[in-house]
Tab-separated table of C-alpha atoms in Angstrom:
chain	number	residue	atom	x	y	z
A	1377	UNK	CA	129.783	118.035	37.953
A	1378	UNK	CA	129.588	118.353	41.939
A	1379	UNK	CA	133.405	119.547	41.587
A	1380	UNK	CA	132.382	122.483	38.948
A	1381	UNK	CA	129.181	123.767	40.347
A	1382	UNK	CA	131.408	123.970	44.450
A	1383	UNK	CA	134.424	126.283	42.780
A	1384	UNK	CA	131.550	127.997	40.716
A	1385	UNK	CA	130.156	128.537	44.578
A	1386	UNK	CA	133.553	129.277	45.838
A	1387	UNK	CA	134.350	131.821	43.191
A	1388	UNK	CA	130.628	133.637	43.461
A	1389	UNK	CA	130.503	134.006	47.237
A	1390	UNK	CA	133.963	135.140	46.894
A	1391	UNK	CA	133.145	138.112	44.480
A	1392	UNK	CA	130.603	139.042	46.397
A	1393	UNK	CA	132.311	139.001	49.894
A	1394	UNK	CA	135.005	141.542	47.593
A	1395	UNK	CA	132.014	143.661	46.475
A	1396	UNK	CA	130.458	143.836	49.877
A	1397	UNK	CA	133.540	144.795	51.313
A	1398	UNK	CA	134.442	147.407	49.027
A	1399	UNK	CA	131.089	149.212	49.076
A	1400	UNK	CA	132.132	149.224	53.031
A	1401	UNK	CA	135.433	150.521	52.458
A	1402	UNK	CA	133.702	153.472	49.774
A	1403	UNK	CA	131.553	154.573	52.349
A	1404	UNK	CA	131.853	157.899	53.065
A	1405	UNK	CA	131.760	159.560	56.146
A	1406	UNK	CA	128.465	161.108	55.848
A	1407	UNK	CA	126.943	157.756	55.041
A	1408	UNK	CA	124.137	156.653	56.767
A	1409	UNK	CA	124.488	154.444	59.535
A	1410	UNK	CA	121.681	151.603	58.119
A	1411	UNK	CA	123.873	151.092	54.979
A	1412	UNK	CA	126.907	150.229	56.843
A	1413	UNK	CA	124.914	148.044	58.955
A	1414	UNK	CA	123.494	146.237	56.280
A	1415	UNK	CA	126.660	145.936	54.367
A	1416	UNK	CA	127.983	144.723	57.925
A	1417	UNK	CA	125.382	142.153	58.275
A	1418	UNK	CA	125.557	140.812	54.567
A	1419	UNK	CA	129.677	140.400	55.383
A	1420	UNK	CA	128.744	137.928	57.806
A	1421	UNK	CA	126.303	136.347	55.924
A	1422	UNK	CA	128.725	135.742	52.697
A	1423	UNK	CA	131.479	135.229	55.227
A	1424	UNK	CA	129.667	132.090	57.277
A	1425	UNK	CA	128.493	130.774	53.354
A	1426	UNK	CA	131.993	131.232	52.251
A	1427	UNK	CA	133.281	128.948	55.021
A	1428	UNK	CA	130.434	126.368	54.389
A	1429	UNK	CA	131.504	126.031	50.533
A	1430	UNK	CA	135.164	125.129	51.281
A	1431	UNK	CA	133.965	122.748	54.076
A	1432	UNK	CA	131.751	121.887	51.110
A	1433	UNK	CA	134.737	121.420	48.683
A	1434	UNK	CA	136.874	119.611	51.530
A	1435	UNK	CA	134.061	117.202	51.093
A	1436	UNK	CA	134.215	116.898	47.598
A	1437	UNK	CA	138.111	116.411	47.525
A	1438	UNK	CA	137.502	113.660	49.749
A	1439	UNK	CA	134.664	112.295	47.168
A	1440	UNK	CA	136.995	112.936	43.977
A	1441	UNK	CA	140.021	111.107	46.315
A	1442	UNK	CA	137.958	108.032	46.459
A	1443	UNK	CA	136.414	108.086	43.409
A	1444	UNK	CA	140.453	108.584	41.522
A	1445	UNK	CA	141.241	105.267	43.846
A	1446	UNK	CA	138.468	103.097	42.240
A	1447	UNK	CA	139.168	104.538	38.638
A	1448	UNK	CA	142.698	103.779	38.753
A	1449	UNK	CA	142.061	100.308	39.732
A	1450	UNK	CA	140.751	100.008	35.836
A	1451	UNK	CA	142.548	102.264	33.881
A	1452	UNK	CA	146.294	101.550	32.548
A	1453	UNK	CA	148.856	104.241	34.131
A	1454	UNK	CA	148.849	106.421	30.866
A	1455	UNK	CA	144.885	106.817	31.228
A	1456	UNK	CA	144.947	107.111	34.698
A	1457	UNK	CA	147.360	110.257	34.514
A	1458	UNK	CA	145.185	111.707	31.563
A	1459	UNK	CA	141.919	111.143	33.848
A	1460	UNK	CA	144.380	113.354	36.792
A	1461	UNK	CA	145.248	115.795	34.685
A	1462	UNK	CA	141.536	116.455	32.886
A	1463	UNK	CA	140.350	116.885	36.712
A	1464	UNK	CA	143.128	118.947	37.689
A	1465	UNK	CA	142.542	121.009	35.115
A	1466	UNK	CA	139.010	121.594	34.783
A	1467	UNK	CA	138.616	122.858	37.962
A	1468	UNK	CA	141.554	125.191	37.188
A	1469	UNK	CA	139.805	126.140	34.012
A	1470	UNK	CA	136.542	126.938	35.491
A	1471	UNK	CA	138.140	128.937	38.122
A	1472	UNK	CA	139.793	131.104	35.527
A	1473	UNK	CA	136.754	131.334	33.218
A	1474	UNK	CA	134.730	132.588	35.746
A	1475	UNK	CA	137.926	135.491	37.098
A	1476	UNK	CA	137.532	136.329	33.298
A	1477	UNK	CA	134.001	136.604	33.616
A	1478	UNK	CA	134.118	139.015	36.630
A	1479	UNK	CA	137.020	141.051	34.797
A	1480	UNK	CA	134.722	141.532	31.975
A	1481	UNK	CA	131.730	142.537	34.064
A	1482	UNK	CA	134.029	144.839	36.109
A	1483	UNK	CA	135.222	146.197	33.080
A	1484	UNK	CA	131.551	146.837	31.063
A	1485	UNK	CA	130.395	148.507	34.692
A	1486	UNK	CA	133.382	150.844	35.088
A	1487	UNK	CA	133.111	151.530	30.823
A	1488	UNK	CA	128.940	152.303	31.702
A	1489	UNK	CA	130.216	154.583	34.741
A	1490	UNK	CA	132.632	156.598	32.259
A	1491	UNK	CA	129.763	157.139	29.721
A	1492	UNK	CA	127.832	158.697	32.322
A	1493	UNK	CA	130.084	160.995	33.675
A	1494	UNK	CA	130.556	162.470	30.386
């Protein structure tokens, strides 16, 4: 559970460190100053959190480390690799489900934009 909700944090403060920086980069030149300043500011923010959550998910590798070490000291090699491989992959899963996620979001924004330009 810990290991799901850190790459859920990983993956959000991610997104929005892209989003952040892309409003920066779309700012034009007659933008005011404030905006860029705030955007500025909330880089840092998301930037500092960002670093936190994989400090945060160092933490939790070292957890999940221990935590494999005691399990395999009661499961038989075949369960022990099946218990490695469900871990493995549902943090890979999660990770992916939430990319799709943002691609679909992304997608019904830019689909929204279109409709309103015509």
């Amino acid at each position: 559970g810990d290991l799901d909700k850190v790459v859920n944090l990983l993956l959000s403060l991610s997104g929005r460190l892209a989003r952040v920086e892309n409003a920066l980069g779309a700012l034009g030149p007659h933008a005011a100053a404030e905006d860029e300043v705030t955007l500025r500011e909330k880089q840092r923010v998301l930037a500092a959190q960002l670093e936190d959550a994989k400090e945060l998910r160092e933490h939790v590798g070292r957890r999940e480390e221990a935590v494999g070490a005691m399990v395999a000291r009661y499961l038989p090699p075949e369960q022990l690799q099946d218990y490695r491989h469900f871990v493995k992959m549902k943090s890979a899963l999660t990770a992916e489900q939430r990319e799709l996620e943002e691609k679909i979001k992304l997608g019904q924004e830019q689909l929204r934009c279109l409709r309103e330009s015509l």
